[in-house]
PDB file of C-alpha atoms in Angstrom:
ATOM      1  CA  UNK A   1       0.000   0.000   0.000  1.00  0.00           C
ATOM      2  CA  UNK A   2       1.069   4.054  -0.730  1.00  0.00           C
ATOM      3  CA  UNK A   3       0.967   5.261   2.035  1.00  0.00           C
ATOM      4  CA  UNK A   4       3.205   8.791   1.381  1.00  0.00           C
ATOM      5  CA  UNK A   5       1.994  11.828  -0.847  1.00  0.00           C
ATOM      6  CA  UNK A   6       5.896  12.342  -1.596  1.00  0.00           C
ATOM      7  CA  UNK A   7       5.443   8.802  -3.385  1.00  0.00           C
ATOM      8  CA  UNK A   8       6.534   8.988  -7.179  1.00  0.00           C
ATOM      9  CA  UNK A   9       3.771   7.435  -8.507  1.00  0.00           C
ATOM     10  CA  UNK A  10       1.182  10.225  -6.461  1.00  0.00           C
ATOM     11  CA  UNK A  11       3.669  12.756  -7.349  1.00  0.00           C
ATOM     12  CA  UNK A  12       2.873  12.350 -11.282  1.00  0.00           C
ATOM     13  CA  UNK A  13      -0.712  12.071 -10.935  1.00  0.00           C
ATOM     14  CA  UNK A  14      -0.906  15.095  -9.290  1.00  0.00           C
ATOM     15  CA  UNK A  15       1.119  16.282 -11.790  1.00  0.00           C
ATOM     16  CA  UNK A  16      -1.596  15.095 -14.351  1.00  0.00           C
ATOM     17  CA  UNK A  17      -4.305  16.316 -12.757  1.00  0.00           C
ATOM     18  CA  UNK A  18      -2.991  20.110 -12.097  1.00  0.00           C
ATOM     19  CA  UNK A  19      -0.851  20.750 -15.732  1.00  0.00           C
ATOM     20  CA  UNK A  20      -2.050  20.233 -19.023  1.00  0.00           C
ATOM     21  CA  UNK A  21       1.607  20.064 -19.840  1.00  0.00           C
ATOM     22  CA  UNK A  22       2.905  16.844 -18.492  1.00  0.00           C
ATOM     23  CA  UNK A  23      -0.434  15.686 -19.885  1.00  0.00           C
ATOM     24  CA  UNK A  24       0.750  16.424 -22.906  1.00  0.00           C
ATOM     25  CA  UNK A  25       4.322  15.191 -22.686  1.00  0.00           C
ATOM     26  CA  UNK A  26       3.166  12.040 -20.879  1.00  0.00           C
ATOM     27  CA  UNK A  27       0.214  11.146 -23.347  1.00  0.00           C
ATOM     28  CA  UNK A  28      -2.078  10.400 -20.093  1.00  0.00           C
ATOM     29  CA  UNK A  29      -4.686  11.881 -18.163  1.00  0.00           C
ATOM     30  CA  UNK A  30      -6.680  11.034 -15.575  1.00  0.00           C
ATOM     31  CA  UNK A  31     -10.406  10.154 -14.659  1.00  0.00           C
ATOM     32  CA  UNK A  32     -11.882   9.700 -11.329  1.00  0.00           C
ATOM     33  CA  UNK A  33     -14.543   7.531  -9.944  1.00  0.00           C
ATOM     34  CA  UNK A  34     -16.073   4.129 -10.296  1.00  0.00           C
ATOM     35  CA  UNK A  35     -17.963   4.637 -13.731  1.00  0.00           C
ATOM     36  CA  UNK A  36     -15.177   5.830 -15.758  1.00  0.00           C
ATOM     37  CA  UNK A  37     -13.170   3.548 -14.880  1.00  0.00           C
ATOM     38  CA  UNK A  38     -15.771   0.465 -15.801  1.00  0.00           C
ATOM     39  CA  UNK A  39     -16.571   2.407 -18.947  1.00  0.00           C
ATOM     40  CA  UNK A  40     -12.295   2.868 -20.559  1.00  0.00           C
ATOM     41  CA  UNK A  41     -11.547   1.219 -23.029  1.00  0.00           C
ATOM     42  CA  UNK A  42      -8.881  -1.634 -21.540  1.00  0.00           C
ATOM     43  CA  UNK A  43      -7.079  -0.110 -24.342  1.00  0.00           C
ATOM     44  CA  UNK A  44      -6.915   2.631 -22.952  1.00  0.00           C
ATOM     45  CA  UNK A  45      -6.265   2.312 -19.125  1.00  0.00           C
ATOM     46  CA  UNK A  46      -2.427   2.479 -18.212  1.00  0.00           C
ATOM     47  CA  UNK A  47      -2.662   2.366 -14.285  1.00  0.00           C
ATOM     48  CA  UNK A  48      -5.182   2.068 -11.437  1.00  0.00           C
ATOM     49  CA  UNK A  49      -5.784   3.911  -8.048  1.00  0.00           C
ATOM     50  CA  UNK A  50      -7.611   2.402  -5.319  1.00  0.00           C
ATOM     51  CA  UNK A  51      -8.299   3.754  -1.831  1.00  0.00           C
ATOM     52  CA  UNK A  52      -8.121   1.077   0.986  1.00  0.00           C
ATOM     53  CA  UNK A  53     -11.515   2.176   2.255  1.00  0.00           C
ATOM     54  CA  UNK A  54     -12.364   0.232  -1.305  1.00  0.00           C
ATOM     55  CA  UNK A  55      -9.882  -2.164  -1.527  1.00  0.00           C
ATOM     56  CA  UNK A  56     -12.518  -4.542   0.333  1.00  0.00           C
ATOM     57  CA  UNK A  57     -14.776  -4.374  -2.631  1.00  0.00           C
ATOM     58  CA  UNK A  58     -14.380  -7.832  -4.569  1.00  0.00           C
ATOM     59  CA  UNK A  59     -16.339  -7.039  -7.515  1.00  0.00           C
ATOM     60  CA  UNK A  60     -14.477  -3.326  -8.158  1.00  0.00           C
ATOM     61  CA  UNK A  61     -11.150  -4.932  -7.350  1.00  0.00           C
ATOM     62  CA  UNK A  62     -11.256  -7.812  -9.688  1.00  0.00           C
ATOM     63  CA  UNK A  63     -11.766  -5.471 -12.061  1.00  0.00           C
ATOM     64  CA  UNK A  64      -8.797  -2.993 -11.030  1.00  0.00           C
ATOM     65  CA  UNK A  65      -6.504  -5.952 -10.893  1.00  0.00           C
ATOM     66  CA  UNK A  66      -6.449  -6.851 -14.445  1.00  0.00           C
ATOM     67  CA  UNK A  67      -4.529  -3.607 -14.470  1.00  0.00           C
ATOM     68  CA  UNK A  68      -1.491  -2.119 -12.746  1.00  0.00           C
ATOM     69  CA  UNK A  69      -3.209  -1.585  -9.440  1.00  0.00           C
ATOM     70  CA  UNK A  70      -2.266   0.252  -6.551  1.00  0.00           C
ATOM     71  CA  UNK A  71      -4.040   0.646  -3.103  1.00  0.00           C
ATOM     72  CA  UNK A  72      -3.607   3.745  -1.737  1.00  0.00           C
ATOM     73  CA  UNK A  73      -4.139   5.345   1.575  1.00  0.00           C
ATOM     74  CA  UNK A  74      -7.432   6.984   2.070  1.00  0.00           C
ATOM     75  CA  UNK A  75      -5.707  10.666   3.665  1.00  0.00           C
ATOM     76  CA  UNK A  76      -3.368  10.331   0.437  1.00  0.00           C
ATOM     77  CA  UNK A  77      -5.809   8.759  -2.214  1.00  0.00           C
ATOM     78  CA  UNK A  78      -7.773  12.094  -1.407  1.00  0.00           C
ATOM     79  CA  UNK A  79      -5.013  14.346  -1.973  1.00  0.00           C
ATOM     80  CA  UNK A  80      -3.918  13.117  -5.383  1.00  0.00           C
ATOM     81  CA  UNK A  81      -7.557  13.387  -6.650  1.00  0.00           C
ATOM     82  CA  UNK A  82      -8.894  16.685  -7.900  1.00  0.00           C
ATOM     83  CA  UNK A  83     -12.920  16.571  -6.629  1.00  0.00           C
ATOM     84  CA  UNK A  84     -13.427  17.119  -2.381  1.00  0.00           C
ATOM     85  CA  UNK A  85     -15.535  13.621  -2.383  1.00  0.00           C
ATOM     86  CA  UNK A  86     -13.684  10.997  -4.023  1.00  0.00           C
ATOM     87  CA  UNK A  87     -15.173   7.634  -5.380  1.00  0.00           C
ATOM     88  CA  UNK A  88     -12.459   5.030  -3.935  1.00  0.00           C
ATOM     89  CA  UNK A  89     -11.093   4.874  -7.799  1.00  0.00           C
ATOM     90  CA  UNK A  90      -8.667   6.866 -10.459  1.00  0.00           C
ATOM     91  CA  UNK A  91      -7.533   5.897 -13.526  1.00  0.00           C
ATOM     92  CA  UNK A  92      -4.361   6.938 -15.157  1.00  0.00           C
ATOM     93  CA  UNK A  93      -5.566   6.451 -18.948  1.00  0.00           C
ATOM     94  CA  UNK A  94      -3.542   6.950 -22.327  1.00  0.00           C
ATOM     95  CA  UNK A  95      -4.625  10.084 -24.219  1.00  0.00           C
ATOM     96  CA  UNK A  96      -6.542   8.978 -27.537  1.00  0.00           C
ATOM     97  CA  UNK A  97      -5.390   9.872 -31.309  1.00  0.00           C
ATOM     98  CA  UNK A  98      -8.429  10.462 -33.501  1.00  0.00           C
ATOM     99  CA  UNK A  99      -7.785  11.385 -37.480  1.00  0.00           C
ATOM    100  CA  UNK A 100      -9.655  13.597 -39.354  1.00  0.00           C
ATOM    101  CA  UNK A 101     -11.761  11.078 -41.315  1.00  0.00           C
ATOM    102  CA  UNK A 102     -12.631   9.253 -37.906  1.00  0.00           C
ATOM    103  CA  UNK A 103     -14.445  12.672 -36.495  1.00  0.00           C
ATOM    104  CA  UNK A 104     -15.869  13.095 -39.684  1.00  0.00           C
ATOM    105  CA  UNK A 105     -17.231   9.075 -40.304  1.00  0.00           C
ATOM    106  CA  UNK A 106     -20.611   8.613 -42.065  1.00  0.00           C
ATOM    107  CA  UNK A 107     -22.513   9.507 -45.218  1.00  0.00           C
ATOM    108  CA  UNK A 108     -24.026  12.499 -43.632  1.00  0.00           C
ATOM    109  CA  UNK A 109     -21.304  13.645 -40.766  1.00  0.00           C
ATOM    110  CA  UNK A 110     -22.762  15.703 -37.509  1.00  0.00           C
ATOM    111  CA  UNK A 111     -20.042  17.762 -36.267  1.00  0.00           C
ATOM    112  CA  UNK A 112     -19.456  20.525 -33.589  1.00  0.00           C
ATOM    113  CA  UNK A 113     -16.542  22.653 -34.304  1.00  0.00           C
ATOM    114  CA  UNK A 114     -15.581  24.597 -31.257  1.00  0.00           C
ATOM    115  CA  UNK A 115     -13.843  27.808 -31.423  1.00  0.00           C
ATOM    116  CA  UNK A 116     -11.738  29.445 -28.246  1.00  0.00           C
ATOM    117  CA  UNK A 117     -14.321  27.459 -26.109  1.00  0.00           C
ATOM    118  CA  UNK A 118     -12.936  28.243 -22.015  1.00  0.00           C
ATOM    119  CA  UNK A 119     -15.487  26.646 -20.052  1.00  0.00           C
ATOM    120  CA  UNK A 120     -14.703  23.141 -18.725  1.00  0.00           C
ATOM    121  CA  UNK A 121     -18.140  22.103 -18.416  1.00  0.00           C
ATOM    122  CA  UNK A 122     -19.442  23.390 -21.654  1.00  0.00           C
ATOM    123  CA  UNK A 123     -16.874  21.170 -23.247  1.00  0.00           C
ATOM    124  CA  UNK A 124     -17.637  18.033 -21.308  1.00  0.00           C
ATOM    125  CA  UNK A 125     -20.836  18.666 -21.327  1.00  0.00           C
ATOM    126  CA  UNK A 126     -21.006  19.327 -25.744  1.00  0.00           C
ATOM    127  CA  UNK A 127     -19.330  15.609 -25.461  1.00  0.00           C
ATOM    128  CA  UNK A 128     -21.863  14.313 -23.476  1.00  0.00           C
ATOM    129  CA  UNK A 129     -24.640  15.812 -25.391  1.00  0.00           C
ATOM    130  CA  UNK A 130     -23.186  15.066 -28.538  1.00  0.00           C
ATOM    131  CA  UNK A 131     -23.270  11.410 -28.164  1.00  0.00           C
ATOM    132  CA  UNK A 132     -26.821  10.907 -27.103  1.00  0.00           C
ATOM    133  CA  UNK A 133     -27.724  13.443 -30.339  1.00  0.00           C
ATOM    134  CA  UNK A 134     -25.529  11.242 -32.623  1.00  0.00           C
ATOM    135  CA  UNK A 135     -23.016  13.804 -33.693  1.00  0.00           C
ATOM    136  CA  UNK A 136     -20.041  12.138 -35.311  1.00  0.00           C
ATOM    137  CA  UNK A 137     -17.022  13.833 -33.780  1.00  0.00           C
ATOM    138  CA  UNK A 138     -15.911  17.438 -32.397  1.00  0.00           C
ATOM    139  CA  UNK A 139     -13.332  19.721 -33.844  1.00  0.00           C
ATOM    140  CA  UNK A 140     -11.536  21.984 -31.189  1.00  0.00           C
ATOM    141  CA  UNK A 141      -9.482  25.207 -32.236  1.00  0.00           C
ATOM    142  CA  UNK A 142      -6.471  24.936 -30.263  1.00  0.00           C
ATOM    143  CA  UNK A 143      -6.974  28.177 -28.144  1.00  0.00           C
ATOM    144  CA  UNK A 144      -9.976  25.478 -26.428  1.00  0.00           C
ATOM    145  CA  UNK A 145      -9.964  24.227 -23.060  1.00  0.00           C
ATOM    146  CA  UNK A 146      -7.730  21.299 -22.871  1.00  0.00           C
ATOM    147  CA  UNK A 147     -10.537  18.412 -23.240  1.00  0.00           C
ATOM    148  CA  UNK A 148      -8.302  16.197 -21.142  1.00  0.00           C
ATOM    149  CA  UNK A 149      -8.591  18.592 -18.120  1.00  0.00           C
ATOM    150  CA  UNK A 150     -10.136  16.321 -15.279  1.00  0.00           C
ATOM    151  CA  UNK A 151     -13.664  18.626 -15.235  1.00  0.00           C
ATOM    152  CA  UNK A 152     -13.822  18.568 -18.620  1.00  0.00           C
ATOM    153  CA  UNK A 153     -13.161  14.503 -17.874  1.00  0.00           C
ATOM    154  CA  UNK A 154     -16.085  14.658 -15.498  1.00  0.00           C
ATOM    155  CA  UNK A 155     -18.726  16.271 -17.361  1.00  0.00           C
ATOM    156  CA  UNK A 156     -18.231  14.125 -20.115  1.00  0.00           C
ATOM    157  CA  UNK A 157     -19.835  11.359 -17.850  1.00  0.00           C
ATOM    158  CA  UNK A 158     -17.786   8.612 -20.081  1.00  0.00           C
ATOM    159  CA  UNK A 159     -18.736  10.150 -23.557  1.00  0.00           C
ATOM    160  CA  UNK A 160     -14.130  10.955 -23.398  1.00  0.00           C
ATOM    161  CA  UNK A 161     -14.045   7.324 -24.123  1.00  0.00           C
ATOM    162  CA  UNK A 162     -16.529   7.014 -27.254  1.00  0.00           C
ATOM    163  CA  UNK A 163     -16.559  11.156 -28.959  1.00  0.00           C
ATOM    164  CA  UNK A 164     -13.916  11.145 -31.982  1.00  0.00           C
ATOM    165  CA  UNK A 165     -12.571  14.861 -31.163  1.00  0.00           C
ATOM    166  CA  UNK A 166      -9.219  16.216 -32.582  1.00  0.00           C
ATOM    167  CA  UNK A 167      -7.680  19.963 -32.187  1.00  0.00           C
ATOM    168  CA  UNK A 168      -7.018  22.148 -35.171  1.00  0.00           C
ATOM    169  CA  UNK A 169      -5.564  25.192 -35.743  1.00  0.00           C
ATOM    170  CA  UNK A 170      -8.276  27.658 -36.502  1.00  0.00           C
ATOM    171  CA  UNK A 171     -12.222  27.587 -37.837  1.00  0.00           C
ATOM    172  CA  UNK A 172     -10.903  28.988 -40.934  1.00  0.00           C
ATOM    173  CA  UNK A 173      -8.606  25.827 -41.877  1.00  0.00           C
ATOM    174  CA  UNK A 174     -10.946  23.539 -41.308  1.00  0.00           C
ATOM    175  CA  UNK A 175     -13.187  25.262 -44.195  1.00  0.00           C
ATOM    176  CA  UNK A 176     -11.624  23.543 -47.238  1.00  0.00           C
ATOM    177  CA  UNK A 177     -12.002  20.083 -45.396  1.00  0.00           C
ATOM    178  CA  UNK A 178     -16.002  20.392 -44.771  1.00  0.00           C
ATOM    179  CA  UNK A 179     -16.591  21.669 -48.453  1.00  0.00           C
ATOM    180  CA  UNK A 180     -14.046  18.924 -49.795  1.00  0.00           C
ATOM    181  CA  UNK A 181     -16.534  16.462 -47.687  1.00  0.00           C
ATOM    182  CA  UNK A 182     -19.635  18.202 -48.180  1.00  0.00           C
ATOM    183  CA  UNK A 183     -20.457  19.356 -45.190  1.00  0.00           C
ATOM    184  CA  UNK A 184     -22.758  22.184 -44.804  1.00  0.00           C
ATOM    185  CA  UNK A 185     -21.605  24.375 -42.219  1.00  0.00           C
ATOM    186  CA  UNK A 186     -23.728  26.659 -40.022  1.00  0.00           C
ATOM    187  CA  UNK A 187     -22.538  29.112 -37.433  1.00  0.00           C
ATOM    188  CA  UNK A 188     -24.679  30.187 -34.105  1.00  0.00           C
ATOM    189  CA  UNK A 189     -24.760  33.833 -34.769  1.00  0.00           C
ATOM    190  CA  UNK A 190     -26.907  36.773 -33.471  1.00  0.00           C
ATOM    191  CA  UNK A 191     -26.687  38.019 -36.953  1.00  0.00           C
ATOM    192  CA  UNK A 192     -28.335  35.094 -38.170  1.00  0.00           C
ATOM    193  CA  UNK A 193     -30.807  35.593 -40.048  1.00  0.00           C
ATOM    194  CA  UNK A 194     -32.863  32.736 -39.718  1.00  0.00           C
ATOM    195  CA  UNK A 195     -34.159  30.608 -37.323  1.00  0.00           C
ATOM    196  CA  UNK A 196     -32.275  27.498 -36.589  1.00  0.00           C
ATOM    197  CA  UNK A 197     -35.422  25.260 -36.957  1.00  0.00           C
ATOM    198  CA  UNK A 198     -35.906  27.269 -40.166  1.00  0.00           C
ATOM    199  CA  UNK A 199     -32.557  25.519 -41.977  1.00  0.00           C
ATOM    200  CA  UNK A 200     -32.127  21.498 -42.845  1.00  0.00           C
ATOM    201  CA  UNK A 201     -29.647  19.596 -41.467  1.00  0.00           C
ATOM    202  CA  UNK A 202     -30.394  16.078 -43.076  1.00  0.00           C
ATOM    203  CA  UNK A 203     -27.339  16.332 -45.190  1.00  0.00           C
ATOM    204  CA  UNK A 204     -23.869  16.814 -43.711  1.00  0.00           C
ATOM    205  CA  UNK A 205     -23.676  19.302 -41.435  1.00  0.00           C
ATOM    206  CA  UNK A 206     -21.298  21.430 -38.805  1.00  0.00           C
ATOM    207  CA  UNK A 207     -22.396  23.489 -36.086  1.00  0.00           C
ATOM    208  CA  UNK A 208     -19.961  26.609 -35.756  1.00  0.00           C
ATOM    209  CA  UNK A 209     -20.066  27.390 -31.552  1.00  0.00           C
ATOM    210  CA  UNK A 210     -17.778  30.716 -30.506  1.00  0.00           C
ATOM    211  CA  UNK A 211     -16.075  31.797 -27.339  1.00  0.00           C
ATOM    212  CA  UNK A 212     -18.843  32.021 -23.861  1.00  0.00           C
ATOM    213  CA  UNK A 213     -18.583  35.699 -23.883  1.00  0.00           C
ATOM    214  CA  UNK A 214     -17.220  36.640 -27.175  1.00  0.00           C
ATOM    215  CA  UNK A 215     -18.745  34.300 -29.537  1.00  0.00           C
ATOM    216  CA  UNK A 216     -17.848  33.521 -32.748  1.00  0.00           C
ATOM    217  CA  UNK A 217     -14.705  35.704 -34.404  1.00  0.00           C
ATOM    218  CA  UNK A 218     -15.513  37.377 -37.623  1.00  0.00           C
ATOM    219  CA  UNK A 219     -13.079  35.260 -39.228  1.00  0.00           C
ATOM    220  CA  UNK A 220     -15.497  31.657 -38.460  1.00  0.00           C
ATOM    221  CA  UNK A 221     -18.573  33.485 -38.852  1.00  0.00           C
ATOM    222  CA  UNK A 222     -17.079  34.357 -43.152  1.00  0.00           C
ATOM    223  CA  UNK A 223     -16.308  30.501 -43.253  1.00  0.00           C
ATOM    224  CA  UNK A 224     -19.899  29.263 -42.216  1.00  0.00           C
ATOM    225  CA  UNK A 225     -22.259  28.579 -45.109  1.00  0.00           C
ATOM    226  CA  UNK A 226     -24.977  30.168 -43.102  1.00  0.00           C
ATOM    227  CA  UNK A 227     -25.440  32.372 -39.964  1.00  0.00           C
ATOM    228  CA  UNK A 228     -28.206  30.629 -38.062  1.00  0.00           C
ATOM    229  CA  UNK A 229     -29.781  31.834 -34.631  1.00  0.00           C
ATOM    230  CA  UNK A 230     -31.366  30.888 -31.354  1.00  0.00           C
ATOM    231  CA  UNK A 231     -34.634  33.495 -31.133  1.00  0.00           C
ATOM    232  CA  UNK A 232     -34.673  34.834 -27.500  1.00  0.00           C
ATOM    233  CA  UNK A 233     -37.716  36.180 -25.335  1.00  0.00           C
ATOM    234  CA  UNK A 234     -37.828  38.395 -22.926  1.00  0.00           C
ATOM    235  CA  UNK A 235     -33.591  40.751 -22.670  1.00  0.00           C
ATOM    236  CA  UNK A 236     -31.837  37.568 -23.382  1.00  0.00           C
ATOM    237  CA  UNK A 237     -28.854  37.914 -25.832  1.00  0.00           C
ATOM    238  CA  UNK A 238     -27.287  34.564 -25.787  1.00  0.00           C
ATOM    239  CA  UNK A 239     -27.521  31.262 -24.471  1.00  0.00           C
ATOM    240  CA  UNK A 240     -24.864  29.369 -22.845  1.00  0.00           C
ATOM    241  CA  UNK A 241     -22.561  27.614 -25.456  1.00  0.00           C
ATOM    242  CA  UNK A 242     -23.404  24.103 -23.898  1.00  0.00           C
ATOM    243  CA  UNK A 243     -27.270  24.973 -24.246  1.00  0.00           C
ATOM    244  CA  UNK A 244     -26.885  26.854 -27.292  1.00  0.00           C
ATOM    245  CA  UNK A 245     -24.919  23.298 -28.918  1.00  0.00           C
ATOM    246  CA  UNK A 246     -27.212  20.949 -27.553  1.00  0.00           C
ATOM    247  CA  UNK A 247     -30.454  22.727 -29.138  1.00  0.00           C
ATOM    248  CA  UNK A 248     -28.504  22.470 -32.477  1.00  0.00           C
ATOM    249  CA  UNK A 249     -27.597  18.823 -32.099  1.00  0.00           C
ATOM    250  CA  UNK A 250     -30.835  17.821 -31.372  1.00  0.00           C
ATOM    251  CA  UNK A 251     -33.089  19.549 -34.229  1.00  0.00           C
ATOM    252  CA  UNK A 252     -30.487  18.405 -36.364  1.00  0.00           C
ATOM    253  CA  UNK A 253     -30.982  14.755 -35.134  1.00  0.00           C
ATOM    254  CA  UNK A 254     -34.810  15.618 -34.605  1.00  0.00           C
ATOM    255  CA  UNK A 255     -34.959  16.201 -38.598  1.00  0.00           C
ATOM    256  CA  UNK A 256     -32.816  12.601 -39.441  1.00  0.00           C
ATOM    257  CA  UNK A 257     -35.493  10.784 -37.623  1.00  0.00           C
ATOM    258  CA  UNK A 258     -38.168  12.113 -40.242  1.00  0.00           C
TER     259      UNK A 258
END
């Protein structure tokens, strides 16, 4: 059992859960908690962290054990994990590589190209939503939140393990690509002048989301096909960019149903 936070093996988690850096460098990141660690990909999972208030749990540890596994002192298993309330479990897992034509897989591709997205939880949360709408794969700009960053990891609820997503330089390069392929693209604009429930999305199709307070730079708003937006009641502007993607996903997967 660990039983020392100066331990090497701590050391470098804690490493991986504070600096996107030695993520980086590493290839690895980390998830906490029981379901994402039942949900990797064995593929995927290069080490396993167990507290020894859970070591007594058969069913989890059989499970752990096909792994590297290490039990872990509860006062130092919480230290090395990043939420107050941790699950008993962490998983050290290798950081995927998705190409271009996996994000973009299908006859009719659904994607979400994010732009200068900050939020954490809008990220993981576009992930999550983006599976249960069907999208194909996400498209980051590279000023994005690092999607490996553990909250991003924990909004995805386990959607990190099955969302094709790859970083790209800018909205603008990704242009040729969608047209090459095409993909229709729309951007969430309020200078959109129509309705997003007003446009078809049957074919292929990319949603365009900008920066939480800054939206969309001129520069992606030029490259979209179309400027599409969200109407708004009442002295409403804009709607968060998690909210805003996930009514786009789903008309678009509302209309493939028909």
């Amino acid at each position: 059992m660990i039983t020392s936070v100066s331990n090497a093996k701590i050391k470098n988690v804690m490493q991986l859960n504070q600096k996107a850096k030695a993520r980086r460098e590493q290839g690895l990141f980390v998830a906490e908690g029981r379901k994402m660690f039942l949900e990797a990909p064995e593929s995927w999972v290069s080490q396993v962290f167990v507290s020894e208030a859970v070591s007594w749990d058969e069913e989890l540890m059989s499970q752990a054990e096909k792994y590297p596994c290490e039990i872990v002192k509860d006062s130092v298993f919480r230290q090395m994990c990043d939420t107050k309330t941790p699950q008993g479990i962490l998983t050290v897992l290798k950081l995927p590589s998705w190409s271009e034509e996996e994000v973009l897989a299908g006859k009719n591709p659904l994607v979400m190209v994010l732009e200068d997205l900050q939020d954490p939880g809008n990220a993981g949360t576009i992930l999550r939503t983006g599976e249960g709408a069907g999208v194909s794969g996400v498209f980051l700009t590279k000023t994005c939140v690092d999607i490996t960053n553990p909250k991003v990891i924990r909004s995805t609820m386990g959607s990190i393990y099955r969302m094709p997503f790859l970083y790209v330089e800018d909205v603008v390069s990704l242009e040729k690509k969608l047209k090459e392929k095409g993909i229709r693209s729309f951007a969430a604009h309020l200078k959109g002048e129509n309705s997003y429930d007003q446009e078809s999305y049957k074919g292929g199709t990319a949603f365009f989301i900008g920066n939480e307070g800054k939206g969309l730079t001129d520069q992606a708003a030029e490259a979209a096909d179309c400027l599409i937006r969200i109407p708004m009641c009442g002295k409403v502007e804009s709607l968060n960019a998690a909210m805003a993607s996930g009514i786009l996903m789903y008309e678009a997967a509302r209309q493939r149903r028909e």
